[in-house]
Coordinates of C-alpha atoms in Angstrom, one line a residue:
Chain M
X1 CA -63.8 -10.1 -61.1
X2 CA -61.7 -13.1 -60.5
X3 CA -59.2 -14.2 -63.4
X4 CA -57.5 -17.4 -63.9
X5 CA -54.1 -17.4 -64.6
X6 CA -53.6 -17.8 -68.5
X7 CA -56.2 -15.0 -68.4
X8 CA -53.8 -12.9 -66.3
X9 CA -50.9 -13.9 -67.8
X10 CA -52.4 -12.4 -71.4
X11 CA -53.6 -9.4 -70.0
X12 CA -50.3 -8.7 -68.3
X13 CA -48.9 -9.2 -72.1
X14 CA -51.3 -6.3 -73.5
X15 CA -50.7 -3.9 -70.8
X16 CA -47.0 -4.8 -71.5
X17 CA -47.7 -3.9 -75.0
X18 CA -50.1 -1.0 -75.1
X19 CA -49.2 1.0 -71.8
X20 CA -45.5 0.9 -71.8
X21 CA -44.9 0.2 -75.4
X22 CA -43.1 -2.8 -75.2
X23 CA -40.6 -1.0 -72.8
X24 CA -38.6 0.0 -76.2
X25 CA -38.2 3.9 -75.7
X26 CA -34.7 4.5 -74.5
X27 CA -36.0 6.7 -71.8
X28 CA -34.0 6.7 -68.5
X29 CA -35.1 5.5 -65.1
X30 CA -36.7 8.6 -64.2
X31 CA -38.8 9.0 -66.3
X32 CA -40.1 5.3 -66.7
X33 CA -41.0 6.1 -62.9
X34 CA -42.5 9.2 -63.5
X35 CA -44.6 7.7 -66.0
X36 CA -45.3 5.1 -63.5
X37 CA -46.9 7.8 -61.5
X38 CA -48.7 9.4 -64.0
X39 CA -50.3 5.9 -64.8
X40 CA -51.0 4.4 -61.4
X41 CA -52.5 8.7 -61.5
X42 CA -54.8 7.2 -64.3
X43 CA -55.5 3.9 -63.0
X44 CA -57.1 6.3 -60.0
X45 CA -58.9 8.4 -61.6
X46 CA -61.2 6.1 -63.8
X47 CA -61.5 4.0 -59.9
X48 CA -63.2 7.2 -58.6
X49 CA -65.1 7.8 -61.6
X50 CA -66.9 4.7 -61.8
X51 CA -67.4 4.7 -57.8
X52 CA -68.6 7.9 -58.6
X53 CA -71.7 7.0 -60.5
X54 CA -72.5 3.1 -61.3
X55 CA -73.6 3.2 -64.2
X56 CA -70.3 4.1 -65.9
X57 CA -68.9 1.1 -67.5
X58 CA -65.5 0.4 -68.9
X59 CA -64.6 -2.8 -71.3
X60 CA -63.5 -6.3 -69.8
X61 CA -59.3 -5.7 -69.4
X62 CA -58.5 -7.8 -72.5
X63 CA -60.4 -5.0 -74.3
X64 CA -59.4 -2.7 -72.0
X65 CA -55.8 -2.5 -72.4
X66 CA -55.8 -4.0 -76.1
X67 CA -53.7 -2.0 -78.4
X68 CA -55.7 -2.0 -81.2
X69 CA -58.8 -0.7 -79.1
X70 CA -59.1 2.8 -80.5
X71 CA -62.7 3.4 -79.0
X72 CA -62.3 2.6 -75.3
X73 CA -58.8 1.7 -74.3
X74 CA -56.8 2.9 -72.1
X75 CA -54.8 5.4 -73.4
X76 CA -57.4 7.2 -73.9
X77 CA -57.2 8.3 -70.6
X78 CA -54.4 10.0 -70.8
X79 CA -56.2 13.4 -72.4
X80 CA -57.9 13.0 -69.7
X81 CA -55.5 13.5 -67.0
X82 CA -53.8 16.3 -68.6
X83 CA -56.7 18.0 -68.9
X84 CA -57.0 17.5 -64.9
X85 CA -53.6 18.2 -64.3
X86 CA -54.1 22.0 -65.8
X87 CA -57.0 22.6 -63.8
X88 CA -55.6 22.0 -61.2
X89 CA -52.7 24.4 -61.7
X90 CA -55.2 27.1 -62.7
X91 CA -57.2 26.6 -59.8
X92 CA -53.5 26.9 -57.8
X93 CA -52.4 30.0 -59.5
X94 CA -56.2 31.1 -58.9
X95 CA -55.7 30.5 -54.9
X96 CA -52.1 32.0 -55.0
X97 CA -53.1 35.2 -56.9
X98 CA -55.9 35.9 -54.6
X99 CA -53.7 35.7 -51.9
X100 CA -51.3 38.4 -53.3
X101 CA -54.7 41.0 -54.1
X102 CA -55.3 40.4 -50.6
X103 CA -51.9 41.1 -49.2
X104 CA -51.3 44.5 -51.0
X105 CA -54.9 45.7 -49.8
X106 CA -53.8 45.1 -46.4
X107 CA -51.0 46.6 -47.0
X108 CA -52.3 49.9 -48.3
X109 CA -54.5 49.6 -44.9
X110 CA -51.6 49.5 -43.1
X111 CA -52.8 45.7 -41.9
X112 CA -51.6 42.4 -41.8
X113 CA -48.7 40.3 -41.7
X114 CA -46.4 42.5 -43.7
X115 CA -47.5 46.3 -42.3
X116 CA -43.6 46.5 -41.5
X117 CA -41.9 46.3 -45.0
X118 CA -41.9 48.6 -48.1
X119 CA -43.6 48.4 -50.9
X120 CA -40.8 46.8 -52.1
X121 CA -39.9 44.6 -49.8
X122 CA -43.1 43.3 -50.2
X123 CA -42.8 42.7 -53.9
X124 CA -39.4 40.7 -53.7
X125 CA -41.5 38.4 -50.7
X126 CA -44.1 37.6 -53.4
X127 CA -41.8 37.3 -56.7
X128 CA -39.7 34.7 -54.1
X129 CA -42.5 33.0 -53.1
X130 CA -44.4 32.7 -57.2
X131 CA -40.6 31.9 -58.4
X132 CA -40.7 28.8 -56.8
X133 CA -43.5 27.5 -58.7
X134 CA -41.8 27.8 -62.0
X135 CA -44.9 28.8 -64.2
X136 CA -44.3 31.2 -67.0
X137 CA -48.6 32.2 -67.0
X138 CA -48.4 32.2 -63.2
X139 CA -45.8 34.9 -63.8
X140 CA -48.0 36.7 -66.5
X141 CA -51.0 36.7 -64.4
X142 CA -48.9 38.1 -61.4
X143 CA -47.7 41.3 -63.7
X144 CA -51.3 41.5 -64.6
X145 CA -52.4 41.7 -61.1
X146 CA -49.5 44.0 -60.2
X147 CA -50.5 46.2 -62.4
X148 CA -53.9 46.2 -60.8
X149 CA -53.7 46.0 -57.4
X150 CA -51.0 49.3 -57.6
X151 CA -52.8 51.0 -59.8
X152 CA -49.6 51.4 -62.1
X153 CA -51.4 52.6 -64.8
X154 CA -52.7 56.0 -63.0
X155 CA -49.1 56.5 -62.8
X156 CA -48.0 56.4 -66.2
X157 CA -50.9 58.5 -67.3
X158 CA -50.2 61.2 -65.1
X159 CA -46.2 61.1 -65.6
X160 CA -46.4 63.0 -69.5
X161 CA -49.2 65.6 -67.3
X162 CA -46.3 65.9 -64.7
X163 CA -43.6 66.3 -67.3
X164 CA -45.2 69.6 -69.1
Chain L
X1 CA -68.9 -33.2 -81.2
X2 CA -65.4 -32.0 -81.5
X3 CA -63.0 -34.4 -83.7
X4 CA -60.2 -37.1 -81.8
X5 CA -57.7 -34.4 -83.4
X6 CA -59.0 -31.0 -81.7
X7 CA -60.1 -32.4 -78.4
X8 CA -56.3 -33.8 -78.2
X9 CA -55.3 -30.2 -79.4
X10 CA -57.3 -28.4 -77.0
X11 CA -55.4 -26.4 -73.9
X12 CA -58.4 -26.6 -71.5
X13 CA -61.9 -28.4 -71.4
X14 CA -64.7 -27.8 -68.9
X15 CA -66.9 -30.0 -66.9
X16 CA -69.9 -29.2 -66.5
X17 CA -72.9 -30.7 -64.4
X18 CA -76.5 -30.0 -65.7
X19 CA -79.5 -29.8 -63.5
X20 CA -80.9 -32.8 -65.4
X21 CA -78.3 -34.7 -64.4
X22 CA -76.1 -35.0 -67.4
X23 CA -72.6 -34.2 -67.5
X24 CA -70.8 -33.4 -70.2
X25 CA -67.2 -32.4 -71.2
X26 CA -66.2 -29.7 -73.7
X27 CA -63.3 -28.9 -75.0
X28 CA -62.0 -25.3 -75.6
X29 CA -61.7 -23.7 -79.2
X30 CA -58.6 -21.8 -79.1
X31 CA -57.8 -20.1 -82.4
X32 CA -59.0 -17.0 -83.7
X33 CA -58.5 -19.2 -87.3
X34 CA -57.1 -22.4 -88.8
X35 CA -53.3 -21.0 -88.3
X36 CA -53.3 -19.2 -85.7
X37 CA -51.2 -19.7 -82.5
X38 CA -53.3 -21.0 -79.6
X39 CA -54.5 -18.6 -77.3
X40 CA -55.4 -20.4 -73.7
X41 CA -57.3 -17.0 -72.0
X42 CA -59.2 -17.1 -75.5
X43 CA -60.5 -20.7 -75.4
X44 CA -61.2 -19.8 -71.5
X45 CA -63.3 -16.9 -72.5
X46 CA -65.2 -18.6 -75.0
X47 CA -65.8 -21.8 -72.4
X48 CA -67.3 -19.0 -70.0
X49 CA -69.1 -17.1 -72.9
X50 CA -71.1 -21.1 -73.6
X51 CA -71.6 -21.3 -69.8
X52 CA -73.2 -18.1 -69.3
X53 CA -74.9 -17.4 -72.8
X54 CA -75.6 -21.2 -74.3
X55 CA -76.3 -23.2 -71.5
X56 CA -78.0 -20.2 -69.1
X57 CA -79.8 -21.7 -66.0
X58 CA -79.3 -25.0 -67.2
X59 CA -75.6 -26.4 -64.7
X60 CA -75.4 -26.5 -61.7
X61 CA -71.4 -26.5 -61.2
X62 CA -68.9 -26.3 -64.2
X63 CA -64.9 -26.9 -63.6
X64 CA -62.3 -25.4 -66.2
X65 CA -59.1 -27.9 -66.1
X66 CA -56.0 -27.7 -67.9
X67 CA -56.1 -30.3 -70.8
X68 CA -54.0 -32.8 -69.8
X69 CA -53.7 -36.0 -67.1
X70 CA -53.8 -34.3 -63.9
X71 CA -54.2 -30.8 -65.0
X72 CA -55.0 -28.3 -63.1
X73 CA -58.0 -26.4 -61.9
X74 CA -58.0 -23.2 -63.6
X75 CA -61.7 -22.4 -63.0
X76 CA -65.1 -22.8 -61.1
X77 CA -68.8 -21.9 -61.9
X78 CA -71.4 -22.6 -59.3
X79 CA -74.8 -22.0 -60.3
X80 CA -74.5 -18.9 -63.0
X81 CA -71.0 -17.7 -61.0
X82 CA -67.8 -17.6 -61.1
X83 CA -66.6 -18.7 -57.3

């Protein structure tokens, strides 16, 4: 698409005025550069979707980015990245939860990279490693697994047996 | 036939060359109504929408210039294009 410039210079106004709101939000340099991210993210995404499949179709950019666009505009696209984003994590704590079913079979097998340690010392390893990611259902989902994986609740059910 | 007043108001005109061999100027239309301030991509927009709706098939070449004495290019059609 080529543009001349008063048609560049207005839609350079309305990205002005509908993307960064007029730059009036006292947020701090940070996060006008994570937001940066996060849009240029955007910007992306709808590129790949309409190489993707040709006959998506997206407004002219004076619609586009036009602020009071509430069908199409851009914006709108931001429901759509979060949406992305949390797969993505799910799919991530997916990966890393398998990895830690795996790790305590081999370990009752007397296998793999951590035959050596305890069963304790193999618990701090993973709560180090999941801490890092910061993720309260990753967290959750670990217990859950723990739970699972050492078969935690055989023990409790046999503790009252063992206590007559 | 625009009035002496708008075509002296207007921010761009166009040029364009028909395949009969007439050419004609036209001058751009840039409110969206009577007080409204001028809006330059607007009038551009609406030159392009004539070129490519209106007149279909019918110019050859059509130049976009700045409305004044020398003004400058701002765009070119060639043949149902923008080049």
């Amino acid at each position: 698409m080529i543009l001349s410039e008063p048609e560049v210079r207005e839609i350079l106004n309305l990205i002005w005025e509908s993307v960064y709101g007029k730059l009036q939000s006292n947020a701090t340099e940070k996060d006008w550069l994570k937001y940066q991210d996060t849009a240029f993210n955007r910007v992306n995404m709808v590129a790949r979707w309409l190489t993707r499949s040709p006959g998506h179709w997206i407004p002219k950019p004076h619609i586009y980015f036009h602020p009071n666009n509430e069908r199409n505009r851009f914006k709108k696209t931001w429901q759509w990245y979060v949406k992305q984003e949390t797969l993505k994590i799910e799919i991530r704590n997916q990966l890393l939860l398998q990895q830690v079913k795996s790790e305590w079979q081999q370990h009752e097998q007397n296998k793999g990279r951590f035959r050596e340690k305890t069963r304790l010392q193999l618990f701090r390893i993973q709560q180090k490693r999941l801490a890092g990611y910061r993720d309260e259902s990753l967290n959750q989902a670990y217990q859950q697994c723990l739970q699972r994986c050492l078969h935690l609740k055989n023990l409790k059910r046999k503790q009252p047996a063992y206590a007559q | 036939m625009l009035s002496e007043k708008m075509q002296r108001e207007a921010l761009t005109k166009c040029i364009v060359w028909f395949y009969d061999g007439n050419v004609r100027t036209f001058y751009s239309l840039d409110k969206t109504h009577k007080r409204a301030k001028p809006n330059q991509a607007l009038g551009i927009r609406r030159l392009e929408k004539m070129l490519m709706e209106t007149f279909k098939g019918q110019w050859e070449t059509a130049i976009i210039y700045e409305n004044k004495s020398y003004g400058n290019e701002l765009a070119r059609f060639k043949r149902g294009a923008r080049v």
